[in-house]
mmCIF file of C-alpha atoms and ligand atoms in Angstrom:
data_model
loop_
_atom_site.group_PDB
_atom_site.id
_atom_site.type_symbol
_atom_site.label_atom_id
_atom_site.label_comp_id
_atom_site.label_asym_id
_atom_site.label_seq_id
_atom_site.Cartn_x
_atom_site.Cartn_y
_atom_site.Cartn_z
ATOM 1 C CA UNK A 128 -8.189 13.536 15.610
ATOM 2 C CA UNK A 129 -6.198 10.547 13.934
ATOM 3 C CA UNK A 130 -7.402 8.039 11.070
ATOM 4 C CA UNK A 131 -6.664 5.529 8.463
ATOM 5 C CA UNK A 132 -7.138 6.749 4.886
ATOM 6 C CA UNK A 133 -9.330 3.938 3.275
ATOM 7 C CA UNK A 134 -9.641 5.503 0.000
ATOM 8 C CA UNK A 135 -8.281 8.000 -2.040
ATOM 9 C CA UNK A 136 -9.878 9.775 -5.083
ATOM 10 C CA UNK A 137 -7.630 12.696 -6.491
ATOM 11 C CA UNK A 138 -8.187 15.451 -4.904
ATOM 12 C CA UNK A 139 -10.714 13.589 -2.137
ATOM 13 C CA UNK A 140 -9.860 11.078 0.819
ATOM 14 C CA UNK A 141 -11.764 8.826 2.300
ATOM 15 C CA UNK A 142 -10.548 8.534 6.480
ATOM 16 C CA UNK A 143 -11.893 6.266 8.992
ATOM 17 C CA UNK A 144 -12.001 7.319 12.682
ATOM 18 C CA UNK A 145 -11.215 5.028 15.597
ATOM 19 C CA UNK A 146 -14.828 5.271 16.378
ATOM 20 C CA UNK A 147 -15.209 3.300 13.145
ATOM 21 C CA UNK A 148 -16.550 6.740 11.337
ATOM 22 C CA UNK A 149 -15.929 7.756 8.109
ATOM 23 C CA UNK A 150 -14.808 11.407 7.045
ATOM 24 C CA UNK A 151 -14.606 13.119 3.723
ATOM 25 C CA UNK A 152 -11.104 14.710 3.900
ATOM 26 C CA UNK A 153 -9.039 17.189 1.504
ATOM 27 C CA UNK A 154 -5.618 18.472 1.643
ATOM 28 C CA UNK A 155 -4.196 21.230 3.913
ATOM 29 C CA UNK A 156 -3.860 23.934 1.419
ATOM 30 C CA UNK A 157 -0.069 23.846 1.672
ATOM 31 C CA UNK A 158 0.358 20.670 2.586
ATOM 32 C CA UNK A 159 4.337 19.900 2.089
ATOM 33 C CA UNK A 160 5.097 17.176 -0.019
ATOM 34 C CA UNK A 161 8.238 15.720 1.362
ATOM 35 C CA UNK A 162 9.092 13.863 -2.233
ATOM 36 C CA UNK A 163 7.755 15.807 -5.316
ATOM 37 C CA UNK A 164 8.663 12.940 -7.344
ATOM 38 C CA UNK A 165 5.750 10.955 -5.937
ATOM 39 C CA UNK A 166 2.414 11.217 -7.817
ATOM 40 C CA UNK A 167 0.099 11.021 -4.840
ATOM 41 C CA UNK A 168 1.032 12.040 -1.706
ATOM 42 C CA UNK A 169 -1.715 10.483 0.334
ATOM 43 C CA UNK A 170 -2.300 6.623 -0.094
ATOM 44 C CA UNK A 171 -4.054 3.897 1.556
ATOM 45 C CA UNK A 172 -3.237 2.879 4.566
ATOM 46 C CA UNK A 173 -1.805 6.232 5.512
ATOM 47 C CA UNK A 174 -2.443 6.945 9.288
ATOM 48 C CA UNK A 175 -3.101 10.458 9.493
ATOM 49 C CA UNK A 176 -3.789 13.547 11.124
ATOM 50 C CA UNK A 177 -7.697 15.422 10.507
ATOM 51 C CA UNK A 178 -8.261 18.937 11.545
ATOM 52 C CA UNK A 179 -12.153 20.498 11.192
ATOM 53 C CA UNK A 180 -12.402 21.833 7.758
ATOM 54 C CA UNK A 181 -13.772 25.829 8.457
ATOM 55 C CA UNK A 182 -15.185 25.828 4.701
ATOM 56 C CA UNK A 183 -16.763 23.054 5.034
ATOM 57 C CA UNK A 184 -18.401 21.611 8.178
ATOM 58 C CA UNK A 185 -19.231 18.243 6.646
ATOM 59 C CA UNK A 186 -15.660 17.377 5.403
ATOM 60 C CA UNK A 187 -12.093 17.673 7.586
ATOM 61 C CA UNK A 188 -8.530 18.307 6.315
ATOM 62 C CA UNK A 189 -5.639 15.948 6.156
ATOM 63 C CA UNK A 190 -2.727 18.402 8.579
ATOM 64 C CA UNK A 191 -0.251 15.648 8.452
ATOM 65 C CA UNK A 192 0.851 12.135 7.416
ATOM 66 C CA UNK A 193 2.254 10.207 10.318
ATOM 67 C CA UNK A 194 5.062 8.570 10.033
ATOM 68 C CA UNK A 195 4.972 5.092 7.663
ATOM 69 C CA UNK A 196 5.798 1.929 8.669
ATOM 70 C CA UNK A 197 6.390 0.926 5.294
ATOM 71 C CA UNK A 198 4.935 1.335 1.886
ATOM 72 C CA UNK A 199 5.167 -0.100 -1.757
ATOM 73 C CA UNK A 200 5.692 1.634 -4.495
ATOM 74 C CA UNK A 201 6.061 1.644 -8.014
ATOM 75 C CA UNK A 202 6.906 3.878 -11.278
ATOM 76 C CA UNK A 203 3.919 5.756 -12.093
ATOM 77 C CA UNK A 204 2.221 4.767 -15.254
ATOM 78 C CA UNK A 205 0.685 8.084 -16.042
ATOM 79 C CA UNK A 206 3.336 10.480 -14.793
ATOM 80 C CA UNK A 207 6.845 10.129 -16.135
ATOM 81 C CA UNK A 208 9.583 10.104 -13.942
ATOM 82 C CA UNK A 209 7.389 9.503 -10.605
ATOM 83 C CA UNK A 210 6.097 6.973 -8.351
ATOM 84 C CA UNK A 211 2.985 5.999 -6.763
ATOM 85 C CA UNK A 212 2.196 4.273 -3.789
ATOM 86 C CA UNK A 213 0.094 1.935 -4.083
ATOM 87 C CA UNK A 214 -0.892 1.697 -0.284
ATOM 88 C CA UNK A 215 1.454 1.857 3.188
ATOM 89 C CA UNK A 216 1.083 0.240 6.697
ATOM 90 C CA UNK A 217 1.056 -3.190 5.440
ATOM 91 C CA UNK A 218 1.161 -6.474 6.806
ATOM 92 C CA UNK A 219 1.547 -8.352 4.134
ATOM 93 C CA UNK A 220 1.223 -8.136 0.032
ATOM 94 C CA UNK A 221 -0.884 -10.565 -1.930
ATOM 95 C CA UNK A 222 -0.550 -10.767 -5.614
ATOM 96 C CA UNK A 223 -3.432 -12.507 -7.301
ATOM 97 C CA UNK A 224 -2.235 -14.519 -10.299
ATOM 98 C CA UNK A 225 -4.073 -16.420 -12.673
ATOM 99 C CA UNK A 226 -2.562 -19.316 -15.623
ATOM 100 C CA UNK A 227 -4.297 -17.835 -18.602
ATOM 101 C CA UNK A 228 -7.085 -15.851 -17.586
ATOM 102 C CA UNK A 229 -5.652 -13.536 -17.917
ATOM 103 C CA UNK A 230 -2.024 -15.501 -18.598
ATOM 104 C CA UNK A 231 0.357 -13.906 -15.260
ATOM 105 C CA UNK A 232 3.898 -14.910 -16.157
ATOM 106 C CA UNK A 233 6.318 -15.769 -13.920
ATOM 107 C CA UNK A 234 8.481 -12.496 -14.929
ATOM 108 C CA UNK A 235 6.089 -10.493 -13.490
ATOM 109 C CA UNK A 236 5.280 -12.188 -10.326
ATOM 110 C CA UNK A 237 9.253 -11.652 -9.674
ATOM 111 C CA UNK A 238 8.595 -8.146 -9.918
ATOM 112 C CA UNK A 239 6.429 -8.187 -6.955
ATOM 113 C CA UNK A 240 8.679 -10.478 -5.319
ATOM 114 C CA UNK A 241 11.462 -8.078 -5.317
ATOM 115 C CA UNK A 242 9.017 -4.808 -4.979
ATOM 116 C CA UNK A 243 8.041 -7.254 -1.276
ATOM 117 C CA UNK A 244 11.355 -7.625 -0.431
ATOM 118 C CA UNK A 245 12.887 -4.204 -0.878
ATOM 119 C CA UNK A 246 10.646 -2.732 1.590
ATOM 120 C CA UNK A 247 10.246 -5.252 4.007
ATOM 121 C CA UNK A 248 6.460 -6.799 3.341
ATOM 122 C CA UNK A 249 5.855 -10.360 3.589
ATOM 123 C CA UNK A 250 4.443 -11.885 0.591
ATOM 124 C CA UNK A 251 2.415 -14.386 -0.509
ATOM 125 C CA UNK A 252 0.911 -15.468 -4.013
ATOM 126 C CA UNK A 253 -2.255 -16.046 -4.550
ATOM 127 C CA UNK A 254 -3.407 -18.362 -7.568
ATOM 128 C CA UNK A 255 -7.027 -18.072 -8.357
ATOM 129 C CA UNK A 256 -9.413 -19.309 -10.708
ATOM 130 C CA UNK A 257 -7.868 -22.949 -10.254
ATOM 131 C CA UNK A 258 -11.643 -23.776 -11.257
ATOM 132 C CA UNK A 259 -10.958 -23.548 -14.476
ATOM 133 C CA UNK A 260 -7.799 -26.196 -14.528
ATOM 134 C CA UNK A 261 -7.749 -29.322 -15.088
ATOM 135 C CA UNK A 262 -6.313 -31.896 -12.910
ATOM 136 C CA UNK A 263 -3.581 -31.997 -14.650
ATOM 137 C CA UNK A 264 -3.424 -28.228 -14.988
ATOM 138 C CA UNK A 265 -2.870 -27.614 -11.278
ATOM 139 C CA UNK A 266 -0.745 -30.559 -10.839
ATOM 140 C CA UNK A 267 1.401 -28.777 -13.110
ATOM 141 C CA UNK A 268 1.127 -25.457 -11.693
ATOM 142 C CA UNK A 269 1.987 -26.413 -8.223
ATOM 143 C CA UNK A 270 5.129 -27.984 -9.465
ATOM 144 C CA UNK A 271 6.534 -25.068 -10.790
ATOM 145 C CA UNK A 272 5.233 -23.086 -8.159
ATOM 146 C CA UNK A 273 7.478 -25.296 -5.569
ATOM 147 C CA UNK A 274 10.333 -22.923 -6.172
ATOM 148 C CA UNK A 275 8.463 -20.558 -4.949
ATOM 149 C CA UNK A 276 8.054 -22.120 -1.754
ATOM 150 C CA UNK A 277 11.690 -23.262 -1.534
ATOM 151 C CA UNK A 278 12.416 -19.833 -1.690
ATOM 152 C CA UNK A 279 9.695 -19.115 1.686
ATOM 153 C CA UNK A 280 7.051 -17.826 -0.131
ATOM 154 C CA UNK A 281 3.216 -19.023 0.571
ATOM 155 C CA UNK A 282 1.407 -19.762 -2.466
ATOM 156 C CA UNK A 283 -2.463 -20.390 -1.904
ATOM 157 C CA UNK A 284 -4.763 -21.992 -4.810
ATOM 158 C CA UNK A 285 -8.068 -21.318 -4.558
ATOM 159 C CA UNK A 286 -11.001 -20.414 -6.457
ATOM 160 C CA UNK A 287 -12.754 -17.091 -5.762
ATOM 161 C CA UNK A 288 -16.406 -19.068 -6.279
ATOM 162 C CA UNK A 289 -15.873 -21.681 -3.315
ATOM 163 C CA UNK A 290 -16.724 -20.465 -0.020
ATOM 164 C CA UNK A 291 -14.621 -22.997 1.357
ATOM 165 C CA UNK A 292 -11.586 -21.690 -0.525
ATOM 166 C CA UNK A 293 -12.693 -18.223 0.769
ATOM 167 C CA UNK A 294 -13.134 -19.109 4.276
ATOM 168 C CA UNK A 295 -9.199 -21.129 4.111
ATOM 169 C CA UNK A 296 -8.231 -17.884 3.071
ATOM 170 C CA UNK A 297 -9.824 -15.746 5.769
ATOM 171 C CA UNK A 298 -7.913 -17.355 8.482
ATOM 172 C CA UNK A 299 -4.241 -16.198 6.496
ATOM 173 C CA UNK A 300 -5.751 -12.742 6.552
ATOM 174 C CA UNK A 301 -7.106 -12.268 10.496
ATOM 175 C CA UNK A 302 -5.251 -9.474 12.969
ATOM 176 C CA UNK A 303 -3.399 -8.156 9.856
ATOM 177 C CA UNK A 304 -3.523 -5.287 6.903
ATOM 178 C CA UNK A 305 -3.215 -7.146 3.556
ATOM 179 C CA UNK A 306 -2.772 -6.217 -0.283
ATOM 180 C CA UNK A 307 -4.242 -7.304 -2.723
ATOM 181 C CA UNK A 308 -2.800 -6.777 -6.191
ATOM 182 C CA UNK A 309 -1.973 -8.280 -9.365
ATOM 183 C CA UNK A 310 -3.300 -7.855 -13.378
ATOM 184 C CA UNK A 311 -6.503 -6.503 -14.030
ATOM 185 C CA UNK A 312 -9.016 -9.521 -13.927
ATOM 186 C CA UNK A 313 -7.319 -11.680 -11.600
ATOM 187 C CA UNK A 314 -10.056 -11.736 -9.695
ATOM 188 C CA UNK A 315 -9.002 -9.504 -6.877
ATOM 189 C CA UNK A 316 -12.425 -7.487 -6.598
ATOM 190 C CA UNK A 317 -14.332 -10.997 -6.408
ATOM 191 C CA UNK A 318 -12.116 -12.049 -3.693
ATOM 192 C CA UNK A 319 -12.848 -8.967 -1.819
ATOM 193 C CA UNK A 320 -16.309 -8.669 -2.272
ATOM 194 C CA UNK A 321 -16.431 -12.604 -0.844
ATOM 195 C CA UNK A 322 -14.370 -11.929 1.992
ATOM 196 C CA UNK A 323 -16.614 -8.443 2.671
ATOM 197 C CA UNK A 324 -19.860 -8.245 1.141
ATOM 198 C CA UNK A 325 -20.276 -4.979 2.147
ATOM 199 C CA UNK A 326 -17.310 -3.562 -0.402
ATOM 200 C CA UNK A 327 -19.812 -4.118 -3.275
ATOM 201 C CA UNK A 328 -16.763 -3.479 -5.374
ATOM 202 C CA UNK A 329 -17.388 -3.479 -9.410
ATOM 203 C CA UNK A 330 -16.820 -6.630 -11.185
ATOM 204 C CA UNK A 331 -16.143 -7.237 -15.137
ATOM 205 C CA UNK A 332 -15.576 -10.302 -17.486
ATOM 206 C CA UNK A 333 -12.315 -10.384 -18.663
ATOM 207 C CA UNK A 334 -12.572 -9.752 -22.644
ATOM 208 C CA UNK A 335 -13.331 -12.591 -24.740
ATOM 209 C CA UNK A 336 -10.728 -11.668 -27.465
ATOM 210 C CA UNK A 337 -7.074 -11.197 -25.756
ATOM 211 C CA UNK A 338 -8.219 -12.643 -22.222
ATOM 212 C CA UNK A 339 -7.247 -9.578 -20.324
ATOM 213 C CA UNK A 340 -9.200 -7.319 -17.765
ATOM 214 C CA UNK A 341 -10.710 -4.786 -18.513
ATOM 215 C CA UNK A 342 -9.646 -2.340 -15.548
ATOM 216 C CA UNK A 343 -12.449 -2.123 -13.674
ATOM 217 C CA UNK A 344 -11.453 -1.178 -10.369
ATOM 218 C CA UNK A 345 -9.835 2.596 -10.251
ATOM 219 C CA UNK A 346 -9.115 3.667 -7.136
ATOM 220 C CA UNK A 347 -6.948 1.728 -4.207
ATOM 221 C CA UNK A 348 -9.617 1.312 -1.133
ATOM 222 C CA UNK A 349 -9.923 -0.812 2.074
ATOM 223 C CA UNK A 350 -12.028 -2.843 3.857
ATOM 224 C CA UNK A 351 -12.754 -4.045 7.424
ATOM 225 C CA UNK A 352 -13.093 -7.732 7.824
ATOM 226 C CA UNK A 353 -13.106 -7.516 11.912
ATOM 227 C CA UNK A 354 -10.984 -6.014 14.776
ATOM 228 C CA UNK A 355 -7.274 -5.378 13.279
ATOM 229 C CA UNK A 356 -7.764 -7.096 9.746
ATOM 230 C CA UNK A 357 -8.261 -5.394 6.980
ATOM 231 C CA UNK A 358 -7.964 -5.975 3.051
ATOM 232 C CA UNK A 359 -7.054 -3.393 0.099
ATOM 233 C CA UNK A 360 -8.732 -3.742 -3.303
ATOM 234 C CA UNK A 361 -6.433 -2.081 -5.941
ATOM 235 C CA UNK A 362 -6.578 -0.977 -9.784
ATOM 236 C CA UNK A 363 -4.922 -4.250 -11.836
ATOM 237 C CA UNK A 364 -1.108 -3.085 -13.060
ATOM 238 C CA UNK A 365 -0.110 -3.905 -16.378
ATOM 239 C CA UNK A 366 3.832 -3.417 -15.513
ATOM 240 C CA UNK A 367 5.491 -3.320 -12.104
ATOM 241 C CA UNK A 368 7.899 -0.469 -12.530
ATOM 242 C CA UNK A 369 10.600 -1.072 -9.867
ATOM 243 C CA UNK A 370 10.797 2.529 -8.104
ATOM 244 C CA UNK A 371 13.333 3.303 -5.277
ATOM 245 C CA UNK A 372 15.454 0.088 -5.891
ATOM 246 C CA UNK A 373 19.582 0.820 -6.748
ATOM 247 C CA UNK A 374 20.759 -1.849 -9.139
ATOM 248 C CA UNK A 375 23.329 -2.793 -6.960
ATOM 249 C CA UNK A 376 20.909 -4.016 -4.604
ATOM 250 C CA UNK A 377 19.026 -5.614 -6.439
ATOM 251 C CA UNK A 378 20.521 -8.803 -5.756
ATOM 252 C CA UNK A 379 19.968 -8.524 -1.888
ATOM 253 C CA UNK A 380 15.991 -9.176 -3.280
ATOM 254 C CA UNK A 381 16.705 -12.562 -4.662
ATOM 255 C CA UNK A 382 16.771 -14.443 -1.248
ATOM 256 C CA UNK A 383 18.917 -17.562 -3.344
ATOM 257 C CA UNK A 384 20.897 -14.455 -4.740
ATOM 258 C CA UNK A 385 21.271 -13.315 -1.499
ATOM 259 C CA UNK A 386 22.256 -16.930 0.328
ATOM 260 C CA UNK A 387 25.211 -16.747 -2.720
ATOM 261 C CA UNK A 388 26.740 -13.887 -3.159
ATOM 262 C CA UNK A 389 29.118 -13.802 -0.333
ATOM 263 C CA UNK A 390 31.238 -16.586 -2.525
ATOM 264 C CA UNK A 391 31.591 -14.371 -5.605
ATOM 265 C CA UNK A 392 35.555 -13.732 -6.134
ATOM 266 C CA UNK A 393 34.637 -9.755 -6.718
ATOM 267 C CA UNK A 394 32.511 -7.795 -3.580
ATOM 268 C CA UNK A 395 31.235 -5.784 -6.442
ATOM 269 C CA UNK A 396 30.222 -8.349 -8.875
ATOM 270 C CA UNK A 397 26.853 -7.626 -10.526
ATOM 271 C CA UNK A 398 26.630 -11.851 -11.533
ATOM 272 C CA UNK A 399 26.225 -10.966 -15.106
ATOM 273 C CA UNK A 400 29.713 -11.680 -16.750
ATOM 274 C CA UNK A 401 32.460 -11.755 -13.657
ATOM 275 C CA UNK A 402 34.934 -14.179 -13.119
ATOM 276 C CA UNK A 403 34.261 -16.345 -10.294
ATOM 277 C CA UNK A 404 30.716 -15.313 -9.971
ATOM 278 C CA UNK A 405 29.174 -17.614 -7.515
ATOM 279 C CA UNK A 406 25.646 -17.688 -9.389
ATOM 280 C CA UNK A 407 26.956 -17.954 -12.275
ATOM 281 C CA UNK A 408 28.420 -21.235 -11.386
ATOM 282 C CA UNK A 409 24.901 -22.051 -9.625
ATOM 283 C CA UNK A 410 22.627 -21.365 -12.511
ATOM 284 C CA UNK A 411 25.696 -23.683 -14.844
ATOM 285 C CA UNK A 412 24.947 -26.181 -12.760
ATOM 286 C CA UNK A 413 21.010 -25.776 -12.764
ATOM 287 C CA UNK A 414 20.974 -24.769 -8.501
ATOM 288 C CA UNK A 415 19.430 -21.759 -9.096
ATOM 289 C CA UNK A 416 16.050 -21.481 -11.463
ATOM 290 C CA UNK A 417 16.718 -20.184 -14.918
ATOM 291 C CA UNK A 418 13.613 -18.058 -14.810
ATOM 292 C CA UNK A 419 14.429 -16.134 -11.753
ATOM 293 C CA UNK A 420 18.035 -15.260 -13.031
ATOM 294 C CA UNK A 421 15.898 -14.413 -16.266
ATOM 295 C CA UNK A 422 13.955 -12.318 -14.066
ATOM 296 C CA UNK A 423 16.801 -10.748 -12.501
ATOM 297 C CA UNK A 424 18.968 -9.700 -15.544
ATOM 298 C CA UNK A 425 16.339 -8.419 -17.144
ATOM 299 C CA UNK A 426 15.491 -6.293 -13.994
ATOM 300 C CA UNK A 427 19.184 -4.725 -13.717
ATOM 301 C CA UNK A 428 18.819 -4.287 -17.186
ATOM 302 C CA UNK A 429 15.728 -1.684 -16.941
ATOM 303 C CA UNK A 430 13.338 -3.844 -19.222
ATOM 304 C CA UNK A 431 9.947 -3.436 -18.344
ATOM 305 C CA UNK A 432 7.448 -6.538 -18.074
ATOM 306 C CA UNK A 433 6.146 -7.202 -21.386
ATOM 307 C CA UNK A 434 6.707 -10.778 -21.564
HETATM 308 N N1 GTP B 617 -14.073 -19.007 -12.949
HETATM 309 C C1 GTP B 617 -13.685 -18.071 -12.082
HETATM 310 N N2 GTP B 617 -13.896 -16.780 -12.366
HETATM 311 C C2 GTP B 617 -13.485 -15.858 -11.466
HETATM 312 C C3 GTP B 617 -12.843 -16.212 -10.255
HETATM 313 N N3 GTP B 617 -12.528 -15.077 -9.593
HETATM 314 C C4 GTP B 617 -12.964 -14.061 -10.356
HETATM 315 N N4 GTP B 617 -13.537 -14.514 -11.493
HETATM 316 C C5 GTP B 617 -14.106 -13.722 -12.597
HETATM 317 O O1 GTP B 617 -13.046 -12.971 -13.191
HETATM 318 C C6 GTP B 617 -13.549 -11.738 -13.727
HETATM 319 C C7 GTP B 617 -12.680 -10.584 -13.261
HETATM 320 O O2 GTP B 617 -12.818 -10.422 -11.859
HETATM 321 P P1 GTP B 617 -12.587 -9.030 -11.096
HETATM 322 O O3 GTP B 617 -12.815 -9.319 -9.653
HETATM 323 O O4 GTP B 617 -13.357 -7.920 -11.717
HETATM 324 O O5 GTP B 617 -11.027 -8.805 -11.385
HETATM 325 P P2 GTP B 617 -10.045 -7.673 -10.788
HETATM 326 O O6 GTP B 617 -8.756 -8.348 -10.485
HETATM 327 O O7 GTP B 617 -10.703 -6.945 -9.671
HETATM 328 O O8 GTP B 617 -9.840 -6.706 -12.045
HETATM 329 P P3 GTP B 617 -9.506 -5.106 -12.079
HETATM 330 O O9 GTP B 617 -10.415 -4.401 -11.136
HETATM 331 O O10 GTP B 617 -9.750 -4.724 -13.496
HETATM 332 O O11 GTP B 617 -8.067 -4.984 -11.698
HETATM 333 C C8 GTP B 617 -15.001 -11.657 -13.257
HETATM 334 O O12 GTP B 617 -15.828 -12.058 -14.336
HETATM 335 C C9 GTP B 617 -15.079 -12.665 -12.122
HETATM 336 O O13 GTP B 617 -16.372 -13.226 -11.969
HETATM 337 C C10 GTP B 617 -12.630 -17.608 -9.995
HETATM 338 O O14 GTP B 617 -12.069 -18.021 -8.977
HETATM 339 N N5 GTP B 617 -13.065 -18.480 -10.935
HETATM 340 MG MG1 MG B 618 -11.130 -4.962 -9.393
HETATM 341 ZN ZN1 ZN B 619 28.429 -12.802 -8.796
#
C-alpha cells in the first residue's frame, strides 16, 4: 500500500491512503537512512511505502521512501552539523512575511529565495497582516517589494482576517502542494486554519514585549483543501540555514546574478573583489539592488540571519 506522510512526530507518522484514510505509521526497524547527516529521515510530503505492522494491528510500518521529486531543506537548529527537511513533493513554497509583527527583513526572505531556487520550487511571498498598515504603510511596502517582482517572484498582500483575501488566495493554491513557512507568528497557522477549518491548528499572540512568536506550531503537517491541493503548516524558523548549497553556486540563485555573470572577465569570479566583475559594475551603477548583493555576500560569507 502507498501514501503521503501528512505529519510527522519523532518517532510517529501520520500517512494518508489514496482512499483518503489515515494510518498511524513507525519505522521499519532497520530502515536505511541513505544520508545520516539528515535529522529526520521521513518528512512531509514523503510518498511512501506501508507494510501491516505484525506488533501492532492498528498501526503500519513505513518499508520505503519513494523516490522525491524535490525537497527543501535547511541546517538543523537542534542537531549540529545536520539538516532537516522541512517537507518534499512540493509545488510551490510560500513564505509568510509580516512588516513588524513580527519585523521579517528582507535578509531573510533572500534566504528562502535562494533555499527556492536551489532545488527547483517556485516561490511566492506572502505579506500578511497588511491590516495593520496604514495607507501609506503598504504603499510603501509594495514599492520595495517591486524588485521582487522584477525579479519573477509573486508577492500577495493580504490579511489573514478577510475572507475575501482568503478566498483570492485559494485560487493561487488549487491542483497544487504548497508550503507554508516563514517566522513564528506570521500568521501561517491562521491562514491555514481559514483556508481548512478542519486543521484546527493552535494559534498564539505574538508577545507584547519584543513582537515575536511564540512558536506555537511544532510539528510540519498537511492539509487537504480538495482533489490535488494541499497546504503544509510548519514550525516558524528563526534562521534559514542554507544546507546542500556550494558557494560557488550560489550565484546561479540570484536570477539578476545569474542574467550577469556570463560578462565577468574571470569564469571563476566569486563578484566580491575581481577585476572586471560584471556585478560589481552593476551594483556601482545602482542596476542591481544593494540589499540583495547584501544578501548575497553575506550568504557566501556563512553569516547566519540575525539582522
Ligand atoms: N491583525 C492580524 N493578525 C493576524 C493575522 N494573521 C494572523 N494574525 C494573528 O497573529 C498571531 C500569530 O498567528 P499564528 O497563526 O499563530 O502564527 P504562526 O505563523 O502559525 O506562528 P508559529 O506557529 O509560532 O510559527 C495570532 O494572534 C493571529 O491571530 C492578520 O492577517 N492580521
Ligand atoms: Mg503556527
Ligand atoms: Zn563577478
Amino acid at each position: 500500500m502507498q501514501g503521503i506522510v501528512t505529519k510527522s512526530m519523532g518517532l510517529w507518522y501520520q500517512v494518508e491512503t489514496a482512499d483518503g484514510q489515515m494510518h498511524n505509521c513507525r519505522l521499519k526497524g532497520k530502515f536505511k537512512l541513505e544520508n545520516k547527516k539528515i535529522s529526520n529521515p521521513v518528512a512531509v510530503g514523503d510518498k511512501v511505502r506501508l507494510i501491516s505492522d505484525q506488533g501492532d494491528s492498528s498501526a503500519m510500518i513505513i518499508a520505503e521512501i519513494l523516490p522525491r521529486e524535490n525537497y527543501i531543506i535547511r541546517v538543523s537548529p537542534k542537531k549540529k552539523g545536520h539538516s532537516h527537511i522541512i517537507a518534499s513533493n512540493l509545488d510551490q513554497a510560500i513564505i509568510v512575511a509580516t512588516v513588524g509583527t513580527p519585523r521579517t527583513s528582507l535578509g531573510f526572505i533572500d534566504r528562502f529565495l535562494v533555499t527556492a531556487e536551489a532545488f527547483r520550487i517556485p516561490a511566492t511571498i506572502l505579506m500578511n497582516k497588511i491590516d495593520l498598515l496604514s495607507p501609506e504603510e503598504l504603499d510603501g511596502l509594495k514599492e520595495k517589494m517591486v524588485e521582487y517582482e522584477s525579479l519573477g517572484y509573486q508577492v500577495l498582500y493580504i490579511s489573514a482576517l478577510k475572507p475575501e483575501d482568503i478566498e483570492s488566495l485559494k485560487s493561487q493554491l488549487a491542483n497544487k502542494t504548497s508550503l507554508f513557512t516563514g517566522h513564528s507568528g506570521v500568521g501561517k497557522s491562521t491562514i491555514v486554519n481559514e483556508l481548512a477549518p478542519e486543521a484546527q491548528q493552535k494559534t498564539s499572540e505574538i508577545s507584547d514585549f519584543a513582537q515575536k512568536g511564540v512558536h506555537t506550531t511544532t510539528f510540519a503537517e498537511m492539509f487537504k483543501l480538495g482533489t490535488d491541493t494541499y497546504i503544509i503548516d510548519t514550525p516558524g524558523i528563526k534562521e534559514l540555514g542554507l544546507a546542500e548549497i556550494e558557494k560557488d553556486e550560489l550565484s546561479h540563485y540570484f536570477p539578476e546574478l545569474r542574467n550577469l555573470m556570463g560578462k565577468c572577465k574571470f569564469s571563476n569570479c566569486t563578484h566580491t573583489h575581481e577585476p572586471g566583475c560584471a556585478i560589481e559594475t552593476a551594483y556601482q551603477d545602482g542596476s542591481i539592488s544593494p540589499t540583495r548583493y547584501d544578501s548575497y555576500l553575506s550568504m557566501l560569507a556563512g553569516d547566519d540571519n540575525r539582522r
